Amino acid sequence: MFELLKVKGTIDFLKHAKVVSLLSVVLVVASLVSLGVRGINWGLDFTGGYVIEVNYGKAVSPADLRRAVEGQDIEGAVVQQFGSARDLIVRIPPKAGEGNELVTKVEAAAKGLGNGAEIKRVEFVGPQVGKELAEQGGLAVLVALICILAYVAARFEWRLALGAVIALAHDVIVTLGVFSLLQMEFDLTVLAALLAVVGYSLNDTIVVFDRVRENFRKMRKGSPEHVVNTSVTQTMSRTIITTGTTLAVVVALFLLGGTMIHGFATALLLGIGVGTYSSIYVASYASIRLGLTREHMLPVQVEKEGADQDPLIP
């Protein structure tokens, strides 16, 4: 009842697999080169800096306070709501020897908006803490990929598992490459988006792999490419529904969410787009190139003790 497209026959998705796979290789290599040359524009969550909490008697827009802070010749300030609409946090990049001066400027900017501004808290987060966050974030992504490899290998087959992990690594690297190329700020919200992309892409891949396993057992004739094409065709409506509804929300966040979650929405938008095609042209095709056949998908026959004996002989 939820089938949007009724396709007669099978669409040959893997017809262009070699060309698309070559494009994926180029994107991954370009991303790695950009990461090595330009690096990542780490946000304040990773580089450290000053954190100043301001309390107002009435609600104040973060955009108004941000403009006021920038008017004090402070560059790179990030202003967020903290709890209620009357509490705001100002994050400022670290500048040697300017701690007290920066706090004075922020206080002047905050009080310039009126509404009974009061500085509640001033903290300095050192770069060592940011370095530890970056290392732990990278470790979290790596552990997630290893756990996914073990899970898919146990549920399906190691060739499918390796294909899935290759696709997930592809999605993460390309997304990071775009952030590196455009020098977009990478903070904890972007890291959370990357982990969400890993989960989303894996879910799409698992749906396709589940149908691949089922069709390998049903279709006694046909090449692995034909089985994969059939499986992708059968799950196409589900992919369109899932991707379409998810993109509708992400695009709304991207356009209307404001600057604070712009990086988060951008990472999701890139990851979902790349992850949708990688489930077909990276995960499935890589599994085929690794030698996936029908025999690998058949359940293992366990022989019972005494099954080869004549039941009439006592």
CSV table of N, CA and C in Angstrom, one decimal, residues 72-212:
chain,number,residue,atom,x,y,z
A,72,GLN,N,32.0,45.3,19.3
A,72,GLN,CA,33.1,45.6,20.2
A,72,GLN,C,34.4,45.1,19.7
A,73,ASP,N,34.4,44.8,18.3
A,73,ASP,CA,35.6,44.3,17.7
A,73,ASP,C,36.1,42.9,18.2
A,74,ILE,N,35.1,42.1,18.5
A,74,ILE,CA,35.4,40.7,18.9
A,74,ILE,C,34.9,39.8,17.7
A,75,GLU,N,35.9,39.1,17.1
A,75,GLU,CA,35.6,38.2,16.0
A,75,GLU,C,35.4,36.8,16.4
A,76,GLY,N,34.5,36.1,15.7
A,76,GLY,CA,34.4,34.7,15.9
A,76,GLY,C,33.5,34.3,17.1
A,77,ALA,N,32.8,35.3,17.7
A,77,ALA,CA,31.9,35.0,18.9
A,77,ALA,C,30.7,34.2,18.5
A,78,VAL,N,30.4,33.2,19.3
A,78,VAL,CA,29.2,32.4,19.1
A,78,VAL,C,28.2,32.6,20.3
A,79,VAL,N,27.0,33.0,20.0
A,79,VAL,CA,26.0,33.3,21.0
A,79,VAL,C,24.9,32.2,21.0
A,80,GLN,N,24.6,31.6,22.1
A,80,GLN,CA,23.5,30.6,22.2
A,80,GLN,C,22.6,30.9,23.4
A,81,GLN,N,21.4,30.4,23.2
A,81,GLN,CA,20.5,30.4,24.4
A,81,GLN,C,20.9,29.3,25.3
A,82,PHE,N,20.8,29.5,26.6
A,82,PHE,CA,21.2,28.6,27.6
A,82,PHE,C,20.1,28.4,28.6
A,83,GLY,N,19.3,27.4,28.5
A,83,GLY,CA,18.1,27.2,29.3
A,83,GLY,C,16.9,28.1,28.9
A,84,SER,N,16.6,29.1,29.6
A,84,SER,CA,15.5,30.0,29.2
A,84,SER,C,15.9,31.0,28.2
A,85,ALA,N,14.9,31.8,27.7
A,85,ALA,CA,15.2,32.8,26.7
A,85,ALA,C,15.9,34.0,27.3
A,86,ARG,N,16.1,34.1,28.6
A,86,ARG,CA,16.7,35.2,29.3
A,86,ARG,C,18.2,34.9,29.6
A,87,ASP,N,18.6,33.7,29.4
A,87,ASP,CA,20.0,33.3,29.6
A,87,ASP,C,20.7,33.0,28.3
A,88,LEU,N,21.8,33.6,28.1
A,88,LEU,CA,22.6,33.5,26.9
A,88,LEU,C,24.0,33.2,27.2
A,89,ILE,N,24.7,32.4,26.3
A,89,ILE,CA,26.1,32.1,26.5
A,89,ILE,C,26.9,32.6,25.3
A,90,VAL,N,28.0,33.3,25.6
A,90,VAL,CA,28.8,33.9,24.6
A,90,VAL,C,30.1,33.1,24.6
A,91,ARG,N,30.5,32.5,23.5
A,91,ARG,CA,31.7,31.7,23.3
A,91,ARG,C,32.7,32.5,22.5
A,92,ILE,N,33.9,32.7,22.9
A,92,ILE,CA,34.9,33.5,22.2
A,92,ILE,C,36.2,32.7,22.0
A,93,PRO,N,36.8,32.8,20.8
A,93,PRO,CA,38.0,32.0,20.6
A,93,PRO,C,39.1,32.5,21.6
A,94,PRO,N,40.1,31.7,22.0
A,94,PRO,CA,41.1,32.1,22.9
A,94,PRO,C,42.0,33.1,22.3
A,95,LYS,N,42.4,34.1,23.0
A,95,LYS,CA,43.3,35.1,22.6
A,95,LYS,C,44.2,35.4,23.8
A,96,ALA,N,45.5,35.2,23.6
A,96,ALA,CA,46.5,35.3,24.7
A,96,ALA,C,46.5,36.7,25.3
A,97,GLY,N,46.4,36.8,26.6
A,97,GLY,CA,46.6,38.1,27.3
A,97,GLY,C,45.4,39.0,27.2
A,98,GLU,N,44.2,38.6,26.7
A,98,GLU,CA,43.1,39.5,26.5
A,98,GLU,C,41.9,39.0,27.3
A,99,GLY,N,42.1,38.2,28.3
A,99,GLY,CA,41.0,37.6,29.0
A,99,GLY,C,40.1,38.6,29.7
A,100,ASN,N,40.7,39.5,30.5
A,100,ASN,CA,39.9,40.5,31.2
A,100,ASN,C,39.3,41.5,30.3
A,101,GLU,N,40.1,41.8,29.2
A,101,GLU,CA,39.6,42.8,28.3
A,101,GLU,C,38.4,42.3,27.5
A,102,LEU,N,38.5,41.0,27.1
A,102,LEU,CA,37.3,40.4,26.4
A,102,LEU,C,36.1,40.4,27.2
A,103,VAL,N,36.2,40.0,28.5
A,103,VAL,CA,35.1,39.9,29.4
A,103,VAL,C,34.5,41.3,29.5
A,104,THR,N,35.3,42.4,29.6
A,104,THR,CA,34.8,43.7,29.8
A,104,THR,C,34.1,44.2,28.5
A,105,LYS,N,34.6,43.8,27.4
A,105,LYS,CA,33.9,44.1,26.1
A,105,LYS,C,32.5,43.4,26.0
A,106,VAL,N,32.5,42.1,26.4
A,106,VAL,CA,31.2,41.4,26.3
A,106,VAL,C,30.2,42.0,27.3
A,107,GLU,N,30.7,42.3,28.5
A,107,GLU,CA,29.8,42.9,29.5
A,107,GLU,C,29.3,44.3,29.0
A,108,ALA,N,30.1,45.1,28.3
A,108,ALA,CA,29.6,46.3,27.8
A,108,ALA,C,28.6,46.1,26.7
A,109,ALA,N,28.9,45.1,25.8
A,109,ALA,CA,27.9,44.8,24.7
A,109,ALA,C,26.6,44.3,25.3
A,110,ALA,N,26.7,43.5,26.3
A,110,ALA,CA,25.5,42.9,26.9
A,110,ALA,C,24.6,44.0,27.6
A,111,LYS,N,25.3,44.9,28.3
A,111,LYS,CA,24.5,45.9,29.0
A,111,LYS,C,24.0,47.0,28.1
A,112,GLY,N,24.7,47.1,26.9
A,112,GLY,CA,24.2,48.0,25.9
A,112,GLY,C,22.8,47.7,25.4
A,113,LEU,N,22.4,46.4,25.5
A,113,LEU,CA,21.0,46.0,25.1
A,113,LEU,C,20.0,46.3,26.2
A,114,GLY,N,20.4,46.7,27.4
A,114,GLY,CA,19.5,46.9,28.4
A,114,GLY,C,18.9,45.7,29.0
A,115,ASN,N,17.7,45.7,29.5
A,115,ASN,CA,17.0,44.6,30.1
A,115,ASN,C,17.7,44.0,31.3
A,116,GLY,N,18.5,44.8,32.0
A,116,GLY,CA,19.2,44.3,33.2
A,116,GLY,C,20.2,43.2,33.0
A,117,ALA,N,21.1,43.4,32.1
A,117,ALA,CA,22.1,42.4,31.8
A,117,ALA,C,23.0,42.2,33.0
A,118,GLU,N,23.4,40.9,33.3
A,118,GLU,CA,24.3,40.6,34.4
A,118,GLU,C,25.1,39.4,34.0
A,119,ILE,N,26.4,39.5,34.2
A,119,ILE,CA,27.4,38.4,33.9
A,119,ILE,C,27.3,37.4,35.1
A,120,LYS,N,26.9,36.2,34.7
A,120,LYS,CA,26.7,35.2,35.8
A,120,LYS,C,27.9,34.3,35.9
A,121,ARG,N,28.6,34.1,34.8
A,121,ARG,CA,29.7,33.1,34.9
A,121,ARG,C,30.7,33.4,33.8
A,122,VAL,N,32.0,33.3,34.1
A,122,VAL,CA,33.1,33.4,33.1
A,122,VAL,C,34.0,32.2,33.3
A,123,GLU,N,34.2,31.5,32.2
A,123,GLU,CA,35.1,30.3,32.3
A,123,GLU,C,36.0,30.3,31.1
A,124,PHE,N,37.2,29.7,31.2
A,124,PHE,CA,38.1,29.5,30.1
A,124,PHE,C,38.4,28.0,29.9
A,125,VAL,N,38.1,27.5,28.7
A,125,VAL,CA,38.3,26.1,28.3
A,125,VAL,C,39.6,26.1,27.5
A,126,GLY,N,40.6,25.4,28.1
A,126,GLY,CA,41.9,25.3,27.4
A,126,GLY,C,41.9,24.4,26.2
A,127,PRO,N,42.9,24.6,25.3
A,127,PRO,CA,43.0,23.8,24.1
A,127,PRO,C,43.2,22.3,24.4
A,128,GLN,N,43.7,21.9,25.5
A,128,GLN,CA,44.0,20.5,25.8
A,128,GLN,C,42.6,19.8,25.9
A,129,VAL,N,41.6,20.5,26.5
A,129,VAL,CA,40.3,19.8,26.6
A,129,VAL,C,39.7,19.6,25.2
A,130,GLY,N,39.9,20.7,24.3
A,130,GLY,CA,39.4,20.6,23.0
A,130,GLY,C,40.1,19.4,22.2
A,131,LYS,N,41.4,19.3,22.4
A,131,LYS,CA,42.1,18.2,21.8
A,131,LYS,C,41.6,16.8,22.2
A,132,GLU,N,41.3,16.7,23.5
A,132,GLU,CA,40.7,15.4,24.0
A,132,GLU,C,39.4,15.1,23.4
A,133,LEU,N,38.6,16.2,23.2
A,133,LEU,CA,37.2,16.0,22.6
A,133,LEU,C,37.4,15.6,21.2
A,134,ALA,N,38.3,16.1,20.4
A,134,ALA,CA,38.6,15.7,19.0
A,134,ALA,C,39.0,14.3,19.0
A,135,GLU,N,39.9,13.9,19.9
A,135,GLU,CA,40.4,12.5,19.9
A,135,GLU,C,39.2,11.5,20.2
A,136,GLN,N,38.4,11.9,21.2
A,136,GLN,CA,37.3,11.0,21.6
A,136,GLN,C,36.2,10.9,20.5
A,137,GLY,N,36.0,12.1,19.8
A,137,GLY,CA,35.1,12.1,18.8
A,137,GLY,C,35.5,11.1,17.6
A,138,GLY,N,36.7,11.2,17.2
A,138,GLY,CA,37.3,10.3,16.2
A,138,GLY,C,37.2,8.9,16.6
A,139,LEU,N,37.5,8.6,17.9
A,139,LEU,CA,37.5,7.3,18.4
A,139,LEU,C,36.0,6.7,18.4
A,140,ALA,N,35.1,7.6,18.7
A,140,ALA,CA,33.7,7.2,18.7
A,140,ALA,C,33.2,6.7,17.3
A,141,VAL,N,33.6,7.5,16.3
A,141,VAL,CA,33.3,7.1,14.9
A,141,VAL,C,34.0,5.8,14.6
A,142,LEU,N,35.2,5.6,14.9
A,142,LEU,CA,36.0,4.4,14.6
A,142,LEU,C,35.3,3.2,15.3
A,143,VAL,N,35.0,3.3,16.6
A,143,VAL,CA,34.4,2.2,17.3
A,143,VAL,C,33.0,1.9,16.7
A,144,ALA,N,32.3,2.9,16.3
A,144,ALA,CA,31.0,2.6,15.7
A,144,ALA,C,31.1,1.8,14.4
A,145,LEU,N,32.1,2.1,13.6
A,145,LEU,CA,32.4,1.4,12.3
A,145,LEU,C,32.8,-0.1,12.6
A,146,ILE,N,33.6,-0.3,13.7
A,146,ILE,CA,34.0,-1.6,14.0
A,146,ILE,C,32.8,-2.5,14.5
A,147,CYS,N,32.0,-1.9,15.4
A,147,CYS,CA,30.8,-2.6,15.9
A,147,CYS,C,29.9,-2.9,14.7
A,148,ILE,N,29.7,-2.0,13.8
A,148,ILE,CA,28.9,-2.3,12.6
A,148,ILE,C,29.4,-3.4,11.8
A,149,LEU,N,30.7,-3.4,11.6
A,149,LEU,CA,31.4,-4.5,10.9
A,149,LEU,C,31.1,-5.9,11.5
A,150,ALA,N,31.2,-5.9,12.8
A,150,ALA,CA,30.9,-7.2,13.6
A,150,ALA,C,29.5,-7.6,13.5
A,151,TYR,N,28.6,-6.6,13.6
A,151,TYR,CA,27.1,-6.9,13.6
A,151,TYR,C,26.7,-7.4,12.2
A,152,VAL,N,27.1,-6.7,11.2
A,152,VAL,CA,26.6,-7.1,9.8
A,152,VAL,C,27.3,-8.5,9.4
A,153,ALA,N,28.5,-8.7,9.9
A,153,ALA,CA,29.2,-10.0,9.6
A,153,ALA,C,28.4,-11.1,10.3
A,154,ALA,N,28.0,-10.9,11.5
A,154,ALA,CA,27.2,-11.9,12.2
A,154,ALA,C,25.8,-12.2,11.7
A,155,ARG,N,25.2,-11.1,11.2
A,155,ARG,CA,23.8,-11.2,10.7
A,155,ARG,C,23.7,-11.7,9.3
A,156,PHE,N,24.7,-11.2,8.4
A,156,PHE,CA,24.7,-11.6,7.0
A,156,PHE,C,25.9,-12.4,6.6
A,157,GLU,N,26.9,-11.7,6.1
A,157,GLU,CA,28.1,-12.4,5.6
A,157,GLU,C,29.2,-11.4,5.6
A,158,TRP,N,30.4,-11.8,5.7
A,158,TRP,CA,31.5,-10.9,5.9
A,158,TRP,C,31.8,-10.0,4.7
A,159,ARG,N,31.4,-10.5,3.5
A,159,ARG,CA,31.6,-9.7,2.3
A,159,ARG,C,30.6,-8.5,2.3
A,160,LEU,N,29.4,-8.8,2.8
A,160,LEU,CA,28.4,-7.7,2.9
A,160,LEU,C,28.8,-6.7,4.0
A,161,ALA,N,29.3,-7.3,5.1
A,161,ALA,CA,29.8,-6.5,6.2
A,161,ALA,C,30.9,-5.5,5.8
A,162,LEU,N,31.8,-6.0,5.0
A,162,LEU,CA,32.9,-5.2,4.6
A,162,LEU,C,32.4,-4.1,3.6
A,163,GLY,N,31.5,-4.5,2.7
A,163,GLY,CA,30.9,-3.6,1.8
A,163,GLY,C,30.2,-2.4,2.5
A,164,ALA,N,29.4,-2.8,3.6
A,164,ALA,CA,28.7,-1.8,4.4
A,164,ALA,C,29.7,-0.8,5.0
A,165,VAL,N,30.7,-1.3,5.6
A,165,VAL,CA,31.7,-0.5,6.3
A,165,VAL,C,32.4,0.4,5.3
A,166,ILE,N,32.8,-0.1,4.1
A,166,ILE,CA,33.4,0.7,3.1
A,166,ILE,C,32.5,1.9,2.7
A,167,ALA,N,31.2,1.6,2.6
A,167,ALA,CA,30.2,2.6,2.3
A,167,ALA,C,30.1,3.7,3.4
A,168,LEU,N,30.1,3.2,4.6
A,168,LEU,CA,30.0,4.2,5.7
A,168,LEU,C,31.2,5.1,5.8
A,169,ALA,N,32.4,4.4,5.7
A,169,ALA,CA,33.6,5.2,5.7
A,169,ALA,C,33.6,6.2,4.5
A,170,HIS,N,33.1,5.8,3.4
A,170,HIS,CA,33.0,6.7,2.2
A,170,HIS,C,32.1,7.9,2.6
A,171,ASP,N,31.0,7.7,3.2
A,171,ASP,CA,30.1,8.8,3.6
A,171,ASP,C,30.7,9.8,4.5
A,172,VAL,N,31.4,9.2,5.5
A,172,VAL,CA,32.0,10.1,6.5
A,172,VAL,C,33.1,10.9,5.9
A,173,ILE,N,34.0,10.3,5.1
A,173,ILE,CA,35.1,11.0,4.6
A,173,ILE,C,34.7,12.1,3.6
A,174,VAL,N,33.7,11.8,2.7
A,174,VAL,CA,33.2,12.8,1.8
A,174,VAL,C,32.6,14.0,2.5
A,175,THR,N,31.8,13.7,3.5
A,175,THR,CA,31.2,14.8,4.3
A,175,THR,C,32.3,15.6,5.0
A,176,LEU,N,33.3,15.0,5.6
A,176,LEU,CA,34.4,15.7,6.2
A,176,LEU,C,35.2,16.5,5.1
A,177,GLY,N,35.3,15.9,3.9
A,177,GLY,CA,36.0,16.6,2.9
A,177,GLY,C,35.4,17.9,2.4
A,178,VAL,N,34.0,17.9,2.4
A,178,VAL,CA,33.3,19.1,2.0
A,178,VAL,C,33.5,20.2,3.1
A,179,PHE,N,33.4,19.7,4.4
A,179,PHE,CA,33.6,20.7,5.5
A,179,PHE,C,35.1,21.3,5.4
A,180,SER,N,36.0,20.4,5.0
A,180,SER,CA,37.4,20.9,5.0
A,180,SER,C,37.6,21.8,3.8
A,181,LEU,N,37.0,21.5,2.6
A,181,LEU,CA,37.2,22.3,1.4
A,181,LEU,C,36.6,23.7,1.6
A,182,LEU,N,35.4,23.7,2.2
A,182,LEU,CA,34.7,25.0,2.4
A,182,LEU,C,35.1,25.7,3.7
A,183,GLN,N,35.9,25.0,4.5
A,183,GLN,CA,36.3,25.5,5.8
A,183,GLN,C,35.2,25.9,6.7
A,184,MET,N,34.1,25.1,6.7
A,184,MET,CA,33.0,25.3,7.6
A,184,MET,C,33.4,24.9,9.0
A,185,GLU,N,32.8,25.5,10.0
A,185,GLU,CA,33.2,25.2,11.3
A,185,GLU,C,32.7,23.9,11.8
A,186,PHE,N,33.6,23.1,12.4
A,186,PHE,CA,33.3,21.7,12.8
A,186,PHE,C,33.2,21.7,14.3
A,187,ASP,N,32.0,21.6,14.9
A,187,ASP,CA,31.8,21.6,16.3
A,187,ASP,C,31.2,20.3,16.7
A,188,LEU,N,30.7,20.2,18.0
A,188,LEU,CA,30.1,18.9,18.5
A,188,LEU,C,28.8,18.6,17.8
A,189,THR,N,28.1,19.6,17.4
A,189,THR,CA,26.8,19.3,16.7
A,189,THR,C,27.1,18.6,15.3
A,190,VAL,N,28.2,19.0,14.7
A,190,VAL,CA,28.5,18.4,13.4
A,190,VAL,C,29.0,17.0,13.6
A,191,LEU,N,29.7,16.7,14.7
A,191,LEU,CA,30.1,15.4,15.1
A,191,LEU,C,28.9,14.5,15.4
A,192,ALA,N,27.9,15.1,16.1
A,192,ALA,CA,26.7,14.3,16.3
A,192,ALA,C,26.0,14.0,15.0
A,193,ALA,N,26.0,15.0,14.0
A,193,ALA,CA,25.4,14.7,12.7
A,193,ALA,C,26.1,13.6,12.0
A,194,LEU,N,27.5,13.5,12.1
A,194,LEU,CA,28.2,12.5,11.4
A,194,LEU,C,27.8,11.1,12.0
A,195,LEU,N,27.6,11.0,13.3
A,195,LEU,CA,27.2,9.7,13.9
A,195,LEU,C,25.8,9.4,13.4
A,196,ALA,N,24.9,10.4,13.3
A,196,ALA,CA,23.6,10.2,12.8
A,196,ALA,C,23.6,9.7,11.4
A,197,VAL,N,24.5,10.2,10.6
A,197,VAL,CA,24.6,9.8,9.2
A,197,VAL,C,25.1,8.4,9.1
A,198,VAL,N,26.0,8.0,10.0
A,198,VAL,CA,26.4,6.6,10.0
A,198,VAL,C,25.2,5.6,10.3
A,199,GLY,N,24.4,6.0,11.3
A,199,GLY,CA,23.2,5.2,11.6
A,199,GLY,C,22.2,5.2,10.4
A,200,TYR,N,22.0,6.4,9.8
A,200,TYR,CA,21.0,6.4,8.7
A,200,TYR,C,21.5,5.6,7.5
A,201,SER,N,22.7,5.8,7.1
A,201,SER,CA,23.2,5.1,6.0
A,201,SER,C,23.2,3.6,6.2
A,202,LEU,N,23.6,3.2,7.5
A,202,LEU,CA,23.6,1.7,7.8
A,202,LEU,C,22.2,1.2,7.7
A,203,ASN,N,21.2,1.9,8.2
A,203,ASN,CA,19.8,1.4,8.1
A,203,ASN,C,19.4,1.2,6.7
A,204,ASP,N,19.7,2.1,5.8
A,204,ASP,CA,19.4,2.0,4.4
A,204,ASP,C,20.1,0.8,3.8
A,205,THR,N,21.3,0.6,4.1
A,205,THR,CA,22.1,-0.5,3.6
A,205,THR,C,21.6,-1.9,4.1
A,206,ILE,N,21.2,-1.9,5.4
A,206,ILE,CA,20.7,-3.2,5.9
A,206,ILE,C,19.4,-3.6,5.2
A,207,VAL,N,18.5,-2.6,4.9
A,207,VAL,CA,17.2,-2.9,4.2
A,207,VAL,C,17.5,-3.6,2.9
A,208,VAL,N,18.5,-3.0,2.1
A,208,VAL,CA,18.9,-3.6,0.8
A,208,VAL,C,19.5,-4.9,1.0
A,209,PHE,N,20.4,-5.1,2.0
A,209,PHE,CA,21.1,-6.4,2.2
A,209,PHE,C,20.1,-7.5,2.6
A,210,ASP,N,19.1,-7.1,3.4
A,210,ASP,CA,18.1,-8.1,3.8
A,210,ASP,C,17.3,-8.6,2.6
A,211,ARG,N,17.0,-7.7,1.7
A,211,ARG,CA,16.3,-8.2,0.5
A,211,ARG,C,17.3,-9.0,-0.4
A,212,VAL,N,18.5,-8.6,-0.5
A,212,VAL,CA,19.5,-9.3,-1.3
A,212,VAL,C,19.6,-10.8,-0.8
